[in-house]
mmCIF file of C-alpha atoms in Angstrom:
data_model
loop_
_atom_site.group_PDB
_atom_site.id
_atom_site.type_symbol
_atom_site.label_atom_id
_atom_site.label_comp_id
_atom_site.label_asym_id
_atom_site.label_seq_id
_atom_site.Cartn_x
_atom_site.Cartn_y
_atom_site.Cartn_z
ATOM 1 C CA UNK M 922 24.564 -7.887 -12.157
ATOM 2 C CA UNK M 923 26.521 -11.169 -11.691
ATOM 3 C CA UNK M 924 28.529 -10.350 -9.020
ATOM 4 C CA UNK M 925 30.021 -13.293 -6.576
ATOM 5 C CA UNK M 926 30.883 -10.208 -3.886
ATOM 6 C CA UNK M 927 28.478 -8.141 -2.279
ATOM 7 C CA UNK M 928 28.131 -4.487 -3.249
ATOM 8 C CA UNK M 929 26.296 -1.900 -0.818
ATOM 9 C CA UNK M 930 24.628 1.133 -2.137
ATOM 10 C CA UNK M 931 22.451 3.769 0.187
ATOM 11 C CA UNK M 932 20.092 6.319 -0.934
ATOM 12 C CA UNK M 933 19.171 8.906 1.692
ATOM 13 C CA UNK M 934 15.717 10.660 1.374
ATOM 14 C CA UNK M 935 14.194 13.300 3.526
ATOM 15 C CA UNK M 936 11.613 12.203 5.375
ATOM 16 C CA UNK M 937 8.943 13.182 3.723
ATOM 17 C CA UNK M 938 5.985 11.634 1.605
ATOM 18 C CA UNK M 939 6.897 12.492 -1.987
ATOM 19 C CA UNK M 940 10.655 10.962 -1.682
ATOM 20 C CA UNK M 941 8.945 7.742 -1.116
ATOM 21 C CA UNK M 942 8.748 7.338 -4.858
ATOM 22 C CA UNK M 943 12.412 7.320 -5.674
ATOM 23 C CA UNK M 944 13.051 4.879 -2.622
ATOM 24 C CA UNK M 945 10.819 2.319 -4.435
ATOM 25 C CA UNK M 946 12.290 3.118 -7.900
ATOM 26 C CA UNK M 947 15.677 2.730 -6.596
ATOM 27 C CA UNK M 948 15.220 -0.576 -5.237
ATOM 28 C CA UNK M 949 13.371 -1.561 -8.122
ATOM 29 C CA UNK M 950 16.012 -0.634 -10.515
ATOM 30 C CA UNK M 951 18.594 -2.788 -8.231
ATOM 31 C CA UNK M 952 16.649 -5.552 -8.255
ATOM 32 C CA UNK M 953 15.583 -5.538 -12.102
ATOM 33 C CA UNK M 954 19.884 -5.621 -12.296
ATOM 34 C CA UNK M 955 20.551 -8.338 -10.074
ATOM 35 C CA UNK M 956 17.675 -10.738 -12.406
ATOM 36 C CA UNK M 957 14.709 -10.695 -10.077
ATOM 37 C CA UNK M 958 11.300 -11.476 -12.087
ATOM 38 C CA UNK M 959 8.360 -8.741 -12.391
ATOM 39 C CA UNK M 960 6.465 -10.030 -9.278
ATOM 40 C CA UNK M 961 9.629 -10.339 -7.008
ATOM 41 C CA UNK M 962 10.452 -6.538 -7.878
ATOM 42 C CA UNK M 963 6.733 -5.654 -7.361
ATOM 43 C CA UNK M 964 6.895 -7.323 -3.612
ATOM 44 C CA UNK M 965 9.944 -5.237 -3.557
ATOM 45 C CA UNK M 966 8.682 -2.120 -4.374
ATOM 46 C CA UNK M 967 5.798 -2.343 -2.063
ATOM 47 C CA UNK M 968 7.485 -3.316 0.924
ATOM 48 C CA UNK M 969 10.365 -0.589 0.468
ATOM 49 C CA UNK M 970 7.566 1.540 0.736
ATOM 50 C CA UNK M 971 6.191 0.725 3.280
ATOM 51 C CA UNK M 972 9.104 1.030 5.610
ATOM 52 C CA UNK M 973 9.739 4.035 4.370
ATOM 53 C CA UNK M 974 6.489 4.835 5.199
ATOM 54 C CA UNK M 975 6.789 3.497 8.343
ATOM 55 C CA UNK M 976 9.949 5.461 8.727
ATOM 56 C CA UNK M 977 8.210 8.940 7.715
ATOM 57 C CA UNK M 978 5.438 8.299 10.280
ATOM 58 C CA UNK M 979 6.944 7.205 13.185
ATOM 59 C CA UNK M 980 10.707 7.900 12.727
ATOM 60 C CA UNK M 981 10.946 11.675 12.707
ATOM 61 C CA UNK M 982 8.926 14.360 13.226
ATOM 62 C CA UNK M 983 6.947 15.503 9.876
ATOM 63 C CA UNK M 984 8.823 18.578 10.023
ATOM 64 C CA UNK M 985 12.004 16.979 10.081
ATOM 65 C CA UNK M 986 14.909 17.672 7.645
ATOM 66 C CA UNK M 987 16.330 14.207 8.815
ATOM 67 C CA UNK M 988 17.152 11.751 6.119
ATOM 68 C CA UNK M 989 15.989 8.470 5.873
ATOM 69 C CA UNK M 990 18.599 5.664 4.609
ATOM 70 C CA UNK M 991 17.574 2.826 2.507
ATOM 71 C CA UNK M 992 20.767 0.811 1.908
ATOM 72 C CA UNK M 993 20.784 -2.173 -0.505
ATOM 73 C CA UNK M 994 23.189 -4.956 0.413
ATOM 74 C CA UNK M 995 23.600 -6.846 -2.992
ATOM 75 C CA UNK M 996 24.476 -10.155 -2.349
ATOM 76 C CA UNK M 997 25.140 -13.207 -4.621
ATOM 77 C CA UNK M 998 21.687 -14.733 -3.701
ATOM 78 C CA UNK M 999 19.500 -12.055 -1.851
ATOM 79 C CA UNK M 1000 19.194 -8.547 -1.820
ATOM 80 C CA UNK M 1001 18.969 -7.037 1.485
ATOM 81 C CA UNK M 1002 17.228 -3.754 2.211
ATOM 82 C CA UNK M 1003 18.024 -2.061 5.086
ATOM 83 C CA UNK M 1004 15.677 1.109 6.052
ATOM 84 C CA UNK M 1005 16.965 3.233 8.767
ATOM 85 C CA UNK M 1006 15.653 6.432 10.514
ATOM 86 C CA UNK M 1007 16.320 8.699 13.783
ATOM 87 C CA UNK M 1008 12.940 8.254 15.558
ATOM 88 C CA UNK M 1009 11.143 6.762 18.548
ATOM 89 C CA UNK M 1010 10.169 3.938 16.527
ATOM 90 C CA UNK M 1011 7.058 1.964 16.125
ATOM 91 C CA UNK M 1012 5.479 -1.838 17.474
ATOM 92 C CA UNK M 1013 5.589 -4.198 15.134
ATOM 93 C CA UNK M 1014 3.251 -6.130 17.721
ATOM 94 C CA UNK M 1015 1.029 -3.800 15.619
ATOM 95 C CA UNK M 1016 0.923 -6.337 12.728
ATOM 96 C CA UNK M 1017 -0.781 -9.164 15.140
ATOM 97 C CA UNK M 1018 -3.488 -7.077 15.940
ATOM 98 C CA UNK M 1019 -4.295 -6.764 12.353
ATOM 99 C CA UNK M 1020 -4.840 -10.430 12.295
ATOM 100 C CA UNK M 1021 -6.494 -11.344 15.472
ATOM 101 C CA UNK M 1022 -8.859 -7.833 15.924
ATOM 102 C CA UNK M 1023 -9.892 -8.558 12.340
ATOM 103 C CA UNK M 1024 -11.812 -7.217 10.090
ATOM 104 C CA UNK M 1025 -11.108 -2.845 9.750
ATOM 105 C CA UNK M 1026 -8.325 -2.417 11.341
ATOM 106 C CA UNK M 1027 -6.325 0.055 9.329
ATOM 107 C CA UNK M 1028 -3.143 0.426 11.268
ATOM 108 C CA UNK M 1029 -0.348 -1.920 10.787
ATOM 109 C CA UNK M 1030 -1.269 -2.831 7.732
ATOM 110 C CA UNK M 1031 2.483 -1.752 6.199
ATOM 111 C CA UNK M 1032 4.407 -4.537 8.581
ATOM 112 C CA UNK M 1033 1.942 -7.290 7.400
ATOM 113 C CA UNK M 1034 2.830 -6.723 3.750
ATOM 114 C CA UNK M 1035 6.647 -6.294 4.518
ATOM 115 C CA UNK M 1036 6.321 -9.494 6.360
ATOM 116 C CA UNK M 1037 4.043 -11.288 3.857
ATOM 117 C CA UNK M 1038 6.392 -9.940 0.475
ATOM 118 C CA UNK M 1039 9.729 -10.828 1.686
ATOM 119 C CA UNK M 1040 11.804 -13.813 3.089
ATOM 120 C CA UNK M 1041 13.063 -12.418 5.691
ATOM 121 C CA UNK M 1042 12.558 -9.495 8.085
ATOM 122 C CA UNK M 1043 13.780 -8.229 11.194
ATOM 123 C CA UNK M 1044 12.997 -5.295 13.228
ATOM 124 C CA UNK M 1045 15.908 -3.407 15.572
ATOM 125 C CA UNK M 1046 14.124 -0.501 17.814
ATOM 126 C CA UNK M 1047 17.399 1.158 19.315
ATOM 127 C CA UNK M 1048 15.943 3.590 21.476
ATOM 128 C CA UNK M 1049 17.127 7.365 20.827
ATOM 129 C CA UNK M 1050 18.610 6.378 17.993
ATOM 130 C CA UNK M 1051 15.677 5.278 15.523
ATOM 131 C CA UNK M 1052 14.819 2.235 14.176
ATOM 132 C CA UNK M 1053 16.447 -0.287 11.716
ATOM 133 C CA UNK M 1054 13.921 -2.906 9.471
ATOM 134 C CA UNK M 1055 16.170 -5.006 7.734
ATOM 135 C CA UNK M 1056 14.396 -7.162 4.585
ATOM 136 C CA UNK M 1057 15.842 -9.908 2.823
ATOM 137 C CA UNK M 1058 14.639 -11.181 -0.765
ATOM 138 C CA UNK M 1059 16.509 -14.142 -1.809
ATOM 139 C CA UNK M 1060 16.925 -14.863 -5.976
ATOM 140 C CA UNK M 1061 14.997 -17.733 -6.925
ATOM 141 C CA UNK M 1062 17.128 -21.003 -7.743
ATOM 142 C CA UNK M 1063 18.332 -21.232 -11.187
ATOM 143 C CA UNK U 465 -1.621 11.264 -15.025
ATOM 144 C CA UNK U 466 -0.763 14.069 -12.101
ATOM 145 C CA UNK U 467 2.476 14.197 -12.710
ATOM 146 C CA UNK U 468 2.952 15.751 -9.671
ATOM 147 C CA UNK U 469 1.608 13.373 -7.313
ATOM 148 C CA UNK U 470 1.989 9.923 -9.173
ATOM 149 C CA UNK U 471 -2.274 9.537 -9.336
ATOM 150 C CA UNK U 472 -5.671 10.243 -10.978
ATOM 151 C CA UNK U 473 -8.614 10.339 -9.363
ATOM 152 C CA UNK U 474 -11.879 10.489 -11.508
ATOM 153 C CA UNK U 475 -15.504 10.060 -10.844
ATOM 154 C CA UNK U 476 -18.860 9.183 -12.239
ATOM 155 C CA UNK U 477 -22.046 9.378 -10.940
ATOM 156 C CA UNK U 478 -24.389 7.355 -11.605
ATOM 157 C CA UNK U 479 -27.404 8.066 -9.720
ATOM 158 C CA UNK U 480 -28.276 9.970 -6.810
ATOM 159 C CA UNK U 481 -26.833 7.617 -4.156
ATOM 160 C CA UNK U 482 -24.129 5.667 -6.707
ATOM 161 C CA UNK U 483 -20.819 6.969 -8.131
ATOM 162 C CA UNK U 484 -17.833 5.248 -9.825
ATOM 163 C CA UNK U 485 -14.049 6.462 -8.401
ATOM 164 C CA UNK U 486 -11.812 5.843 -10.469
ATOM 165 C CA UNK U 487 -7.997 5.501 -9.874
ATOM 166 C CA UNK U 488 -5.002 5.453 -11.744
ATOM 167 C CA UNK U 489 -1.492 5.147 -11.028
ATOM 168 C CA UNK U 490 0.025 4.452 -7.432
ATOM 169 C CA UNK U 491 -1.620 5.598 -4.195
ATOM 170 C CA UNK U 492 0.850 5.911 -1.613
ATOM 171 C CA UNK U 493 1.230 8.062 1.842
ATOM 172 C CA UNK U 494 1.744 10.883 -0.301
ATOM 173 C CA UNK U 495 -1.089 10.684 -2.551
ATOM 174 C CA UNK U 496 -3.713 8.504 0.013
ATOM 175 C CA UNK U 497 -4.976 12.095 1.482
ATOM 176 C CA UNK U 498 -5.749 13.053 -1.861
ATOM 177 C CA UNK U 499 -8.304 9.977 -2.237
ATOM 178 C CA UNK U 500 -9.658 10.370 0.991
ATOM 179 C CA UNK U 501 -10.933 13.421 0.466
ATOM 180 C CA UNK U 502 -12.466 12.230 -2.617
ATOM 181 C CA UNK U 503 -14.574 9.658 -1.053
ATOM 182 C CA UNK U 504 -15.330 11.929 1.842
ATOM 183 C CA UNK U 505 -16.590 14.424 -0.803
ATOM 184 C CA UNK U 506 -18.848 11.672 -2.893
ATOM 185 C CA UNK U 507 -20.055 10.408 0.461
ATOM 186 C CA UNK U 508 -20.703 13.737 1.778
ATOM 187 C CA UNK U 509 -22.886 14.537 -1.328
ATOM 188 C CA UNK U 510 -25.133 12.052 -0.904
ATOM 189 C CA UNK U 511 -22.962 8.661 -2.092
ATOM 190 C CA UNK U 512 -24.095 5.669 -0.077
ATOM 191 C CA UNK U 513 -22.846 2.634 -2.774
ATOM 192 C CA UNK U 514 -18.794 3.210 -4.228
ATOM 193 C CA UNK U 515 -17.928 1.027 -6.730
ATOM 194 C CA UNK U 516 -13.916 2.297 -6.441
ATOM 195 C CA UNK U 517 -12.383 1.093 -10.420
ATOM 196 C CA UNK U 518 -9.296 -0.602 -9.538
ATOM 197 C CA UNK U 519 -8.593 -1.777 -12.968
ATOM 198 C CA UNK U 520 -5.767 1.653 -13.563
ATOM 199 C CA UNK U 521 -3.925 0.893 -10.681
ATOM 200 C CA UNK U 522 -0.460 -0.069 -10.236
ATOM 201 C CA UNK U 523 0.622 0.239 -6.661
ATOM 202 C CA UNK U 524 -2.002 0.214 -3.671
ATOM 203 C CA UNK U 525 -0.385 0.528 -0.474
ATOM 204 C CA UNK U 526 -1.073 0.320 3.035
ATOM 205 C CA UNK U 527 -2.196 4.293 3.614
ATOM 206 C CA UNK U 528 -4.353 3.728 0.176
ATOM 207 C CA UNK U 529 -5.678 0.450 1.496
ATOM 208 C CA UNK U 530 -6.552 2.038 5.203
ATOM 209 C CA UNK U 531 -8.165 5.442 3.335
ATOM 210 C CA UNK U 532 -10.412 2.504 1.423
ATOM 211 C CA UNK U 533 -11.185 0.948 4.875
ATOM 212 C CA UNK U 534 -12.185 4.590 6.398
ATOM 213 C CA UNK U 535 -14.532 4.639 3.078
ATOM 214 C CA UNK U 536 -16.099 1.642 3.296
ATOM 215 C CA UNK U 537 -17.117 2.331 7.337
ATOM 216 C CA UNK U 538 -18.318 5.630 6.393
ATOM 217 C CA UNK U 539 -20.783 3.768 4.044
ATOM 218 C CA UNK U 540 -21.595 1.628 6.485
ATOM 219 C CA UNK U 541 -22.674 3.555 8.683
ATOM 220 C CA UNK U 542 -25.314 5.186 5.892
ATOM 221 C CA UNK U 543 -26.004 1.292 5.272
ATOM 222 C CA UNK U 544 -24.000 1.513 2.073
ATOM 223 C CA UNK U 545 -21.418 -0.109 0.535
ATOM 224 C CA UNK U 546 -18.084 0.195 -1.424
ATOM 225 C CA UNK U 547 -16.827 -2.336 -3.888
ATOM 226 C CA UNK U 548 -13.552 -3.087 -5.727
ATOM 227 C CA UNK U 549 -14.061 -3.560 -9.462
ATOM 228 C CA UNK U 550 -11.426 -5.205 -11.264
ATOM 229 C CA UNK U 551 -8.039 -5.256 -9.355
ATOM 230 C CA UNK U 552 -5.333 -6.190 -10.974
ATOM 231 C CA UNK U 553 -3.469 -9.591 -9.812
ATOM 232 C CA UNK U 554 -0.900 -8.011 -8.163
ATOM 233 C CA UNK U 555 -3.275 -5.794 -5.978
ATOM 234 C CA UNK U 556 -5.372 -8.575 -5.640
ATOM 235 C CA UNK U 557 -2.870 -11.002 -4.061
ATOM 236 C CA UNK U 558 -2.005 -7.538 -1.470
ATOM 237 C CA UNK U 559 -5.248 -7.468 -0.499
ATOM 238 C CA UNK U 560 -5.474 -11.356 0.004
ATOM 239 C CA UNK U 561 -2.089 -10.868 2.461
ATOM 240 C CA UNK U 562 -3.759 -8.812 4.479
ATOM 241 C CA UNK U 563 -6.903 -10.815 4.813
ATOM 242 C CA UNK U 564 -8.775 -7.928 2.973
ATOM 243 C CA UNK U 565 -10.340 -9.985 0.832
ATOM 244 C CA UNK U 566 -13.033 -10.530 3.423
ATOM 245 C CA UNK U 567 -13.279 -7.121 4.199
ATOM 246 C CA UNK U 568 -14.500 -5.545 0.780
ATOM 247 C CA UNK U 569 -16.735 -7.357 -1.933
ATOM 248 C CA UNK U 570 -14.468 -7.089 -5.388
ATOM 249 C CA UNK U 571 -16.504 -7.162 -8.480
ATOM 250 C CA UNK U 572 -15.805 -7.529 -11.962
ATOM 251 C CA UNK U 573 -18.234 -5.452 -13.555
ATOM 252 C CA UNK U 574 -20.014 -1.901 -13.086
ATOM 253 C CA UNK U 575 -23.421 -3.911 -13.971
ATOM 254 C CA UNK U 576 -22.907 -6.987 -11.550
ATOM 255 C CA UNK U 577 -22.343 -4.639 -8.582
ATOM 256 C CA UNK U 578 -25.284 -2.491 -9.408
ATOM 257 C CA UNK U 579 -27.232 -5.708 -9.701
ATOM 258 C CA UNK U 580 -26.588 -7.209 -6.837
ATOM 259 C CA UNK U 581 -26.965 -3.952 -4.288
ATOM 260 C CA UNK U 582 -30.539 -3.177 -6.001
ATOM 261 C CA UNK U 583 -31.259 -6.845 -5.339
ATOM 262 C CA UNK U 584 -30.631 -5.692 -1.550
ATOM 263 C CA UNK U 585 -32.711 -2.965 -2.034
ATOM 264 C CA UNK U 586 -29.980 -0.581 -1.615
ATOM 265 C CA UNK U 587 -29.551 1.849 -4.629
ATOM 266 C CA UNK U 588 -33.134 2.447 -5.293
ATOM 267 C CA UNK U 589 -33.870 6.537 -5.162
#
């Protein structure tokens, strides 16, 4: 995928556990197109995931026929990944406890990965309206 | 592999207080329930030392990682223990993101974690 333009695809899911799966492959299968190597679509995969995940657990209710968007902004350098869903959101303060209350601490686990696998992220918690985590992967130098 | 939910859980006992789980494929918030109840169920039965084969799997993330964590503290509280045998690079470099590492022992062989837990003291019947 040489493109000089950016191209936008979205995938919506329904927020539930075993759609997770073809958010990951579908981001995977971008990125494998736009030339990314095995351990940059890995770090992809995972963190795709975990927003989702993210998204399925504190975005809508687990009842919820609401769709979850994953929308992949492919640029000439980067692939952005947007995830978006409809719910009251979550803290991503949650990742700092992680790291300062230590050892088993088995929430917020998902934002440290995101934050640890890609180049850029950034959080939008629009309230009533669900939150946005927006993940950049940039394409190594050639 | 379950086709249906994308991992296989299998385990071995071998003794009264030590089993080997072993898992293959990709645990994620689907699936993680699936291997909780797993380790609940060896623990239950008597397991107090989990040597959890990580050698099969592709994708760990942070639901399989926090059902591992909820293992490892139910062990601990039987003064047991739950090791990771062979993860692969990938899984391994996760696990060193989130500081895990220092959490859970990793081993590379069924033999060397038996060794050193009866050195302990700790799988003797």
């Amino acid at each position: 995928m040489t493109t000089t333009t950016a191209s936008r695809i979205e995938l919506k899911i329904p927020s539930r556990p075993e759609f997770i799966v073809v958010a990951r492959l579908t981001v995977a299968a971008v990125a494998t197109r736009m030339g990314f190597d095995y351990d940059d679509i890995e770090d992809l995969k995972v963190a795709t995931g975990e927003a989702v995940t993210n998204a399925i657990q504190h975005g809508q209710s687990a009842e919820s026929a609401e769709n979850i968007a994953i929308i992949c902004h492919v640029e000439p350098h980067a692939l952005v990944i947007e995830v978006r869903d409809t719910g009251g959101g979550f803290d991503p303060e949650l990742r700092r406890q992680v790291l300062e209350e230590g050892e088993l601490q088995e929430g917020g686990l998902g934002l440290l990965l995101i934050e640890s696998l890609m180049d850029d992220v950034q959080f939008k918690i629009r309230p009533g309206r669900g939150t946005m985590v927006r993940m950049t992967k940039r394409l190594p130098d050639v | 592999m379950n086709k249906h939910t994308g991992v296989d859980l299998d385990s071995e006992r071998l003794g009264e207080q030590v089993a080997v789980l072993r898992i293959a494929g990709e645990v994620d918030l689907y699936n993680a329930p699936q291997l909780k109840e797993e380790m609940l169920a060896l623990i239950e039965s008597g397991v107090r030392h989990l040597i959890v084969d990580l050698s099969e799997t592709q994708l760990l993330d942070s639901t399989g990682l926090g059902a591992l964590i909820g293992g490892l503290k139910r062990l601990r509280e039987r003064d047991g223990d739950l090791c990771l045998l062979n993860p692969r690079p990938r899984i391994r470099r996760d696990l060193e993101k989130t500081r895990l590492v220092k959490v859970f022992e990793i081993c590379d062989s069924v033999d060397g974690a038996m060794r050193k837990w009866n050195e302990q003291g700790g799988t003797e019947q």
